[in-house]
XYZ file of C-alpha atoms in Angstrom:
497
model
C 187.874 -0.486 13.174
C 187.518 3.469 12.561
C 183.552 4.362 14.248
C 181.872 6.533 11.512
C 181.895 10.466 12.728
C 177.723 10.666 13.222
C 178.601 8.037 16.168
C 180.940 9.688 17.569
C 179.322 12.606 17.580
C 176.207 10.739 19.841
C 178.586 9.547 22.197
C 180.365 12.981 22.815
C 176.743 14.796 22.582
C 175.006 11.962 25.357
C 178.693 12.471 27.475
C 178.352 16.520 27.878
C 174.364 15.929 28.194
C 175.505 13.545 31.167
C 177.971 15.641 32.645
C 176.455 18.678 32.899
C 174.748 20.498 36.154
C 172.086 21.890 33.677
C 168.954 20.498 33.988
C 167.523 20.132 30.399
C 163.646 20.969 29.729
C 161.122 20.754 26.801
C 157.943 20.464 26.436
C 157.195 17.442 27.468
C 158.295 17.786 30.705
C 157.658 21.030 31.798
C 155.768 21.916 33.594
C 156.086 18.357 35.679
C 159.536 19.127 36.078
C 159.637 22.711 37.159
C 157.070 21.549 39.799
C 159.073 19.457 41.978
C 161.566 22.311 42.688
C 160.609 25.315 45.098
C 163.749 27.796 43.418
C 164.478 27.403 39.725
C 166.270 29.308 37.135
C 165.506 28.749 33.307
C 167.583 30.012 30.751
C 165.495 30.067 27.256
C 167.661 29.899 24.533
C 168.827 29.333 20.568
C 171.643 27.494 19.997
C 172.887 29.774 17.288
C 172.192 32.654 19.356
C 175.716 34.447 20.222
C 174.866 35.566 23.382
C 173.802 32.451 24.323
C 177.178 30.595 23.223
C 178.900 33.296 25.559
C 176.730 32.132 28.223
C 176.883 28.904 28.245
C 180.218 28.475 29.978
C 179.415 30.877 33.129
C 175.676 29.154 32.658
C 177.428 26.043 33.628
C 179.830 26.351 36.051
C 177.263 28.360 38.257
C 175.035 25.207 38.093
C 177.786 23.084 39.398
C 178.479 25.686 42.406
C 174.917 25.414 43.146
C 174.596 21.640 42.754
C 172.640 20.243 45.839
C 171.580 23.900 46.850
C 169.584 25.378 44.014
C 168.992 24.011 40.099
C 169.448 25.443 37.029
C 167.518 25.059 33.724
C 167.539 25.643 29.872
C 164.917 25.124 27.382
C 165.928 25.098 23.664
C 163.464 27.394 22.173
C 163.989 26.325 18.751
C 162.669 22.309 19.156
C 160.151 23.479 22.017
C 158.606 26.499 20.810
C 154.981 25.620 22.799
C 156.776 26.466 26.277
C 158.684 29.538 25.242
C 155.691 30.907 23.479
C 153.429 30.400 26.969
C 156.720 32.014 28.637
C 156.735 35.207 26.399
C 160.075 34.463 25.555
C 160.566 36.601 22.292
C 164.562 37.109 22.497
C 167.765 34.716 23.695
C 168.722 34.224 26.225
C 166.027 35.045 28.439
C 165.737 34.203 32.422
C 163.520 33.426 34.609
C 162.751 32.524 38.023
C 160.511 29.802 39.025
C 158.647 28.980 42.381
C 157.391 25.289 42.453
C 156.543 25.497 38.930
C 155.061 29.250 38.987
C 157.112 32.183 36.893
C 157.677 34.117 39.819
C 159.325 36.838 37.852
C 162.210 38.323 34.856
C 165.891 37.192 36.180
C 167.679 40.166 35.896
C 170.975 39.867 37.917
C 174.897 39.365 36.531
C 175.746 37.133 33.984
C 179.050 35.737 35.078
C 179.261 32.159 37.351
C 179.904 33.692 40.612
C 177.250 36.699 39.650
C 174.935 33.709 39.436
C 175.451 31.505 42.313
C 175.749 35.167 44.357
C 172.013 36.531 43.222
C 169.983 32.766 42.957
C 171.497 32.015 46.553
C 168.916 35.291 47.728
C 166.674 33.157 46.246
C 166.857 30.128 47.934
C 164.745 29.596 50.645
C 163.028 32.172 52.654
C 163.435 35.333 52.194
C 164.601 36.700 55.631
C 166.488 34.369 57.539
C 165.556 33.550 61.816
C 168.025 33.983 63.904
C 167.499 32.273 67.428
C 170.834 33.520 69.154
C 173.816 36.152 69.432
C 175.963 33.351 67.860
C 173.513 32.946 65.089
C 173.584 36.535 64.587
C 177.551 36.496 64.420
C 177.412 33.709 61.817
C 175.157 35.280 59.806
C 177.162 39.119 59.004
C 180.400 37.059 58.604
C 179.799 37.269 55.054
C 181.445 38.742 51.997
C 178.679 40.605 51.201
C 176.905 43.587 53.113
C 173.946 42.261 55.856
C 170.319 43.659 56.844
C 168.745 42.235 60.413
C 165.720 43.173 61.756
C 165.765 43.313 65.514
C 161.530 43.812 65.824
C 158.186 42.306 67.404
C 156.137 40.055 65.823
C 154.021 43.692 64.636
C 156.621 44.973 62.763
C 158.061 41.556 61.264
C 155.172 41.526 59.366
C 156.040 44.684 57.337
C 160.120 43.627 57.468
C 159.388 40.430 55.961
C 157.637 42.277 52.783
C 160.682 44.253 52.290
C 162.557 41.608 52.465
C 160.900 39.266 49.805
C 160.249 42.454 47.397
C 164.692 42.990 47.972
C 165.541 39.728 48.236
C 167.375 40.502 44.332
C 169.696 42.635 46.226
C 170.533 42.207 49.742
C 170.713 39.357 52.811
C 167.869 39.943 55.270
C 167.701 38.322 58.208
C 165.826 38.810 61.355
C 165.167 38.518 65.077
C 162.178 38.987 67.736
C 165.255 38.729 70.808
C 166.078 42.281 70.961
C 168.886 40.755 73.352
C 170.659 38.598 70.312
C 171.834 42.471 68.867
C 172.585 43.606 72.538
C 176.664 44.049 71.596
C 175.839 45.781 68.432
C 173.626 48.717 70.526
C 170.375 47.539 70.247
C 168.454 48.698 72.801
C 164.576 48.869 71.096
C 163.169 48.020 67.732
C 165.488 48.687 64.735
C 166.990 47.264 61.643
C 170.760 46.724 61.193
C 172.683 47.313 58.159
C 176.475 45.421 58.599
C 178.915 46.242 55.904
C 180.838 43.319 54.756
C 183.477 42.479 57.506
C 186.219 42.820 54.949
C 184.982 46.317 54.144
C 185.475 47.281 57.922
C 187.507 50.472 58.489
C 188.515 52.950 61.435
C 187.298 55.935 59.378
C 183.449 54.584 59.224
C 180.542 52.602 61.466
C 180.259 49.361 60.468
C 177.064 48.615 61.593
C 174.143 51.647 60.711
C 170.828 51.640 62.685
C 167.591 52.083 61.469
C 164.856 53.123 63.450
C 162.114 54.534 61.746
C 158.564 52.884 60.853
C 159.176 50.218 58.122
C 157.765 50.292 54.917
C 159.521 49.157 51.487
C 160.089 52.990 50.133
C 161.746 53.680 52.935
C 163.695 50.726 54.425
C 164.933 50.794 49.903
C 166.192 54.349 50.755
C 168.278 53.883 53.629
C 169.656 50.552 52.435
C 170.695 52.360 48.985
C 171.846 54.904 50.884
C 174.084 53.393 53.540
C 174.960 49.604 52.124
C 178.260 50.896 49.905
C 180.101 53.060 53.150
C 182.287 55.905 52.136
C 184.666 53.486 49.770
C 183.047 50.181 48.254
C 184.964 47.579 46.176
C 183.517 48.586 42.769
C 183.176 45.546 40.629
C 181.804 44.180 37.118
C 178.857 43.044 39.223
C 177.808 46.525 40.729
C 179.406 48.822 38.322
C 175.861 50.039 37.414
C 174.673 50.886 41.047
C 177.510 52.750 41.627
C 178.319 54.339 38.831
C 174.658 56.171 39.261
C 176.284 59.018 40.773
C 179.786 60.936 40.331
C 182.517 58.508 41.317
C 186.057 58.567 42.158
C 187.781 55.542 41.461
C 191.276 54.764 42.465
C 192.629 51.229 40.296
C 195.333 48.557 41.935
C 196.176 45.271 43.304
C 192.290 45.153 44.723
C 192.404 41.274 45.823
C 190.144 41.000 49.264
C 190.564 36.443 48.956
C 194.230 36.401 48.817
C 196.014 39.791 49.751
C 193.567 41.595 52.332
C 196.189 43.366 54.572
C 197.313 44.858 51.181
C 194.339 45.864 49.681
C 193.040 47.985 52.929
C 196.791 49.397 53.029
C 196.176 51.769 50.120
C 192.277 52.135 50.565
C 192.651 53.208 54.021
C 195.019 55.755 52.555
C 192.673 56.899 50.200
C 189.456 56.641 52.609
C 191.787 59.018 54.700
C 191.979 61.918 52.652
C 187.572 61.142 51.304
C 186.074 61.986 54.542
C 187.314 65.373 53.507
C 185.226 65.761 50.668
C 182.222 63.143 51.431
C 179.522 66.276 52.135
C 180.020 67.333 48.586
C 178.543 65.027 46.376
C 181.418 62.933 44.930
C 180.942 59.016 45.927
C 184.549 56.873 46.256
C 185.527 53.529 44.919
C 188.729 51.154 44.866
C 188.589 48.998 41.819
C 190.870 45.672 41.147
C 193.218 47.483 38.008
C 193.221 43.896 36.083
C 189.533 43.739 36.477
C 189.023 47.341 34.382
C 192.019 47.705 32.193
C 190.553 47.401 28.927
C 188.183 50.013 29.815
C 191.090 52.079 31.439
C 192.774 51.954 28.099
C 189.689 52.359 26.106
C 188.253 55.318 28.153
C 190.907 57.062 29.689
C 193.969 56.264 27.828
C 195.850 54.329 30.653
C 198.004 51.688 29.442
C 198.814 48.387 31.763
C 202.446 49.434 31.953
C 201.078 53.280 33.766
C 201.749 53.538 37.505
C 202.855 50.412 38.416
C 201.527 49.152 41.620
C 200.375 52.724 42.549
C 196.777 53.409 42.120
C 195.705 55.238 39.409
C 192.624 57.917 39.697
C 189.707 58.652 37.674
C 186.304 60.764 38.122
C 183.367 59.818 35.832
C 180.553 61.638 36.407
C 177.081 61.027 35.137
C 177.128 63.107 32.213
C 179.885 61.040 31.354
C 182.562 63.749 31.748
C 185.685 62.337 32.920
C 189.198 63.305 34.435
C 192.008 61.257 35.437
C 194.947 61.960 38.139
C 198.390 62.955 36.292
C 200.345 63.636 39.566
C 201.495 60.024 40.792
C 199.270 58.608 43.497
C 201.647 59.275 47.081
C 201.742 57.559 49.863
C 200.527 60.791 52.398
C 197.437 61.156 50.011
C 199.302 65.110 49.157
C 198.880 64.674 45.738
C 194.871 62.808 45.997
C 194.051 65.722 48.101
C 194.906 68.109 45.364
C 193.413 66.512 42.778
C 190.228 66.618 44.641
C 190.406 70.389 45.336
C 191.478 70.904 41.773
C 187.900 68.999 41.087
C 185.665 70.779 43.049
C 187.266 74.212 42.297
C 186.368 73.109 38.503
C 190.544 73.352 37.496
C 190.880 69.817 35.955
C 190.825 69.517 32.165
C 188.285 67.005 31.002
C 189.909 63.757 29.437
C 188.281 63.180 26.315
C 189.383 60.161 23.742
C 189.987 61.878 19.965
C 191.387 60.223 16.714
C 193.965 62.844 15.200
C 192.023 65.713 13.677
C 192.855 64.559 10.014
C 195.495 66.485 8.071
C 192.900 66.812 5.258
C 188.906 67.059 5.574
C 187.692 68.794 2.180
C 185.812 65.693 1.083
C 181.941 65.862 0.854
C 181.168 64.416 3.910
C 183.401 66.234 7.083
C 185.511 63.924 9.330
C 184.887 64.767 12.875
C 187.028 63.563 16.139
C 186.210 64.383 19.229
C 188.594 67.216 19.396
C 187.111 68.937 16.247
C 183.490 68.534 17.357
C 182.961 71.924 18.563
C 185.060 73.414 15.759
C 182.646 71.388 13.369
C 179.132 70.495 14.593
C 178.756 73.193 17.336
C 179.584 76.235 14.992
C 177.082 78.639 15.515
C 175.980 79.451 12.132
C 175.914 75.931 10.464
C 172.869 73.377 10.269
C 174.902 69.606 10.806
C 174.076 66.025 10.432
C 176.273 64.150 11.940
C 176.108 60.622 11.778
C 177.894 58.887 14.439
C 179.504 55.057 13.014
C 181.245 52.266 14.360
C 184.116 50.812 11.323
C 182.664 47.173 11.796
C 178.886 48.039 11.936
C 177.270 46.708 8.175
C 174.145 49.121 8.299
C 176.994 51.983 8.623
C 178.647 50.221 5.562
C 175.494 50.082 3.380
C 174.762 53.929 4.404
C 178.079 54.928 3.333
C 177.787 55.357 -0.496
C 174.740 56.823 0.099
C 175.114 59.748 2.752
C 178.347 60.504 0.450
C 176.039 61.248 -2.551
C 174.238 63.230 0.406
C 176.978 65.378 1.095
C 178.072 65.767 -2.734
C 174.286 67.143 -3.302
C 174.744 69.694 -0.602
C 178.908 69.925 -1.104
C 177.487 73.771 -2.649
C 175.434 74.588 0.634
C 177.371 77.320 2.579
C 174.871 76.696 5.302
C 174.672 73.331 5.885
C 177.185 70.640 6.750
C 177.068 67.037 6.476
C 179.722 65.381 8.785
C 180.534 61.741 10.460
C 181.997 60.326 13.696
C 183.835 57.064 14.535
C 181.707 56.749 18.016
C 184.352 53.584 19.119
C 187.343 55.905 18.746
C 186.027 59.690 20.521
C 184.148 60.142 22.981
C 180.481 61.164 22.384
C 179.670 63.862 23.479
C 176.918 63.624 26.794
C 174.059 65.260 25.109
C 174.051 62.560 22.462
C 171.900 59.324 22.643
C 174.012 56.992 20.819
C 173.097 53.258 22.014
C 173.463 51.529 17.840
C 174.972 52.311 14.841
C 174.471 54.204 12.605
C 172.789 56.968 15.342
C 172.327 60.023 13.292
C 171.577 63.757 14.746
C 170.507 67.187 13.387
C 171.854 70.035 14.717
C 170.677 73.657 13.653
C 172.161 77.034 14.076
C 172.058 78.374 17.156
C 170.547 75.896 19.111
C 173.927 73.646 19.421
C 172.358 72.284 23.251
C 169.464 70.873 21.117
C 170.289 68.191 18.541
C 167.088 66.354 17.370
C 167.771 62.983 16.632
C 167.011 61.422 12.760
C 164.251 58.685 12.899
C 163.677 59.497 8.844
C 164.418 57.063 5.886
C 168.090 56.249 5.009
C 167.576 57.074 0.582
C 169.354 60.287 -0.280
C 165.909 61.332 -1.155
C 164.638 60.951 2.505
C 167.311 63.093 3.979
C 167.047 65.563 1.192
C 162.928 65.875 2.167
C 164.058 66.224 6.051
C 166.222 69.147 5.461
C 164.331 70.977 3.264
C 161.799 70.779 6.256
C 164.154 71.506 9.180
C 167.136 73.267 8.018
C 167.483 77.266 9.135
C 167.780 78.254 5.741
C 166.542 76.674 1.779
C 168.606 73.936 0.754
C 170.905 74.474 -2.173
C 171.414 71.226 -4.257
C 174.010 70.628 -6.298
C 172.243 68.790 -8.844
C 174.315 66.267 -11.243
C 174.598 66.784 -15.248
C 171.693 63.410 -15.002
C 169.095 65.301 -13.045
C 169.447 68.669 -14.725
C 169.506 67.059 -18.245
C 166.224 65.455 -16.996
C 164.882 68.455 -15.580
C 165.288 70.086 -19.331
C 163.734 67.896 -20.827
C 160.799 67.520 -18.271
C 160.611 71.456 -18.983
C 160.535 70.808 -22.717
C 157.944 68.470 -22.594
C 155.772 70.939 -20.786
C 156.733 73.588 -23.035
C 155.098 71.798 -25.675
């Protein structure tokens, strides 16, 4: 006998509700459940919610790493709409960390399994860990990530421990009131210890940095920040953000530190060899797994998978966003690194910037600009522009088309002014330019091309019209249709009589 479908849908529905690490909360339960546990992170979600869906999977598999260490929640916002409303929840997903049944504050960390189990693990537990002995101590840096330990009396434990709970996001702490447990690692007074990652460890850097200044959270943040990544991290999905906060080098390859150490520090050694050159000069230095990044070394620099082979392949982004790339082949003295980086700081490297084709034809109403045309076009001198910068897919951009068309037909007469449009996914944007949605549109007058003034106006034909008249260098000239002037006669007539 065939089971009808709605059956077999229960069954499969209480068999993934059974096997899942995910605890699952409502309102009913709370509050009484969030109680019991001292760590807990609740995801707040809609089931239709995209980002949510996407999720789900990493969602799930970091519960099960964490299983007997630390549990995870979700709340379905759209059957228990009491406890996300108490929550503030007022977008999905949203995280948060609880402390036997308090919010203790926004989750804000990776959203990948192992980003997961990584950042709630600094949650578990106290904040700073005791360490008793030298073997203790030992036990505790052997780790894959980077280490802080506080060698101090009980005076300044006090302050350590505050930086430590308001950090605890970010970094290990650990700590120690037996100056002699640091002993082989130069302690010889009060100080705090920042240990790279042992896999990090390299002849052409300390491993272990001392800090011994008066603690305070300001300043034990600043020399953490500024020490923690060495002269040439592992730059990863997880800390792309940090790092990428200041002008970076990265070299792509085989970067695998689990399963192929010996040859991952083969060619970062190289390339650490020929950095400590140029560290004073305000460049920072990554390696980078290749696999990890290549859609966005395709999509940014133009680097296809089948480029360089196992040799690393070089790239500079710097916070503005301007961005170079190594053509010489990466060799195995460093010769041709060391150039590049000369070529850098002597400001000889061409800037790598993604363009369409500048079209064969552009003498439609509305001007077609790539990224190679965008001086050419919106940064001539004696033109007012508004540009509107588009992605193909985005609807809004869809709905304005028709519209800023009829825009640029109206002004198609206007030797002044010049309406224009950018695919954003397909050139780079320039750094100047804000452009976080679609469509993002920008004025730019006549001689003040550093300047553009973003539009926050109305998206009608006649709201653009009324912003230009307003803000353009010189009157508008309309190019009014046979409709309009046939109505403007007759308006004229009318008053006539």
């Amino acid at each position: 006998m065939r089971l009808p479908w709605f059956i077999i849908c229960l069954v499969l529905t209480a068999w993934c509700a059974e096997g899942s690490d995910v605890l699952e909360l409502g309102d009913s339960d709370f509050d009484r459940s969030a109680a019991v546990h001292e760590t807990l992170l609740v995801e707040f979600f809609a089931p239709w919610c995209g980002h949510c869906q996407r999720l789900a999977p990493e969602y799930e598999a970091a519960a099960t790493k964490l299983k007997g260490t630390l549990p995870l929640a979700k709340v379905d916002c759209t059957v228990n709409s009491e406890t996300c409303e108490r929550f503030g929840v007022s977008g999905y997903p949203t995280l948060k960390i609880f402390r036997n049944g308090e919010e203790a504050g926004a989750y804000d960390g990776p959203r990948t399994a192992d980003g997961i189990v990584s950042y709630m693990k600094k949650q578990a537990g106290p904040s700073s860990v005791a360490l008793l002995s030298e073997a203790d101590l030992d036990s505790f840096i052997d780790n894959y990530e980077a280490s802080v330990v506080g060698e101090l009396s009980f005076t300044q434990l006090a302050e350590f421990l505050k930086v430590s709970s308001a950090l605890r996001d970010s970094y290990r702490f650990a700590h120690s009131t037996d100056v002699g447990t640091g002993l082989k690692y130069g302690v010889d007074g009060e100080c705090v210890l920042l240990f790279r990652p042992p896999h990090l460890n390299s002849k052409f850097e300390d491993n272990v940095v001392k800090y011994t200044e008066s603690i305070s959270i300001s300043s034990l943040r600043t020399f953490i920040r500024d020490n923690v990544f060495g002269l040439c991290p592992h730059l990863t999905t997880e800390n792309r953000d940090v790092l990428r906060g200041s002008d970076l080098l990265t070299a792509y390859y085989n970067v695998d530190y689990l399963r192929n150490l010996k040859g991952t520090n083969y060619w970062r050694n190289r390339i650490m060899k020929v950095v400590t050159q140029f560290q004073d000069q305000g460049l920072s230095f990554a390696v980078a797994d290749r696999q990890e990044f290549q859609d966005e070394l395709e999509e940014e620099f133009g680097l296809g998978s089948s480029e360089g082979g196992d040799i690393p392949l070089v790239t500079i982004r710097t916070r503005e966003g301007h961005k170079y790339s190594m053509q010489e082949e990466f060799t195995r003295d460093g010769k041709s690194l060391e150039r590049f980086l000369e070529d850098y700081f002597a400001k000889r490297l061409k800037r790598y910037v993604k363009s369409e084709p500048v079209p064969e034809s552009n003498d439609g109403p509305v001007k077609v600009v790539v990224a190679d045309t965008f001086d050419e076009i919106v940064n001539d001198p004696e033109k007012d522009v508004l540009v509107e910068f588009y992605a193909p897919w985005c609807g809004h951009c869809k709905n304005l088309e028709p519209i800023y068309k009829e825009l640029g037909e109206k002004l198609s007469g206007d030797p002044n002014i010049v309406i224009a449009k950018m695919d954003a996914t397909a050139n780079d944007v320039p750094p100047n330019y804000d452009v976080q949605g679609f469509p993002t549109i920008y004025f730019v007058p006549s001689g003040q091309k550093d300047q553009p003034r973003r539009y926050e106006g109305g998206r009608e034909v006649s709201d653009f019209i009324t912003y230009l008249k307003k803000e353009a260098t010189n009157p508008l000239i309309l190019d009014e249709s046979r409709d309009e002037l046939i109505e403007k006669n007759r308006k004229l007539v009318c008053f006539f009589k």
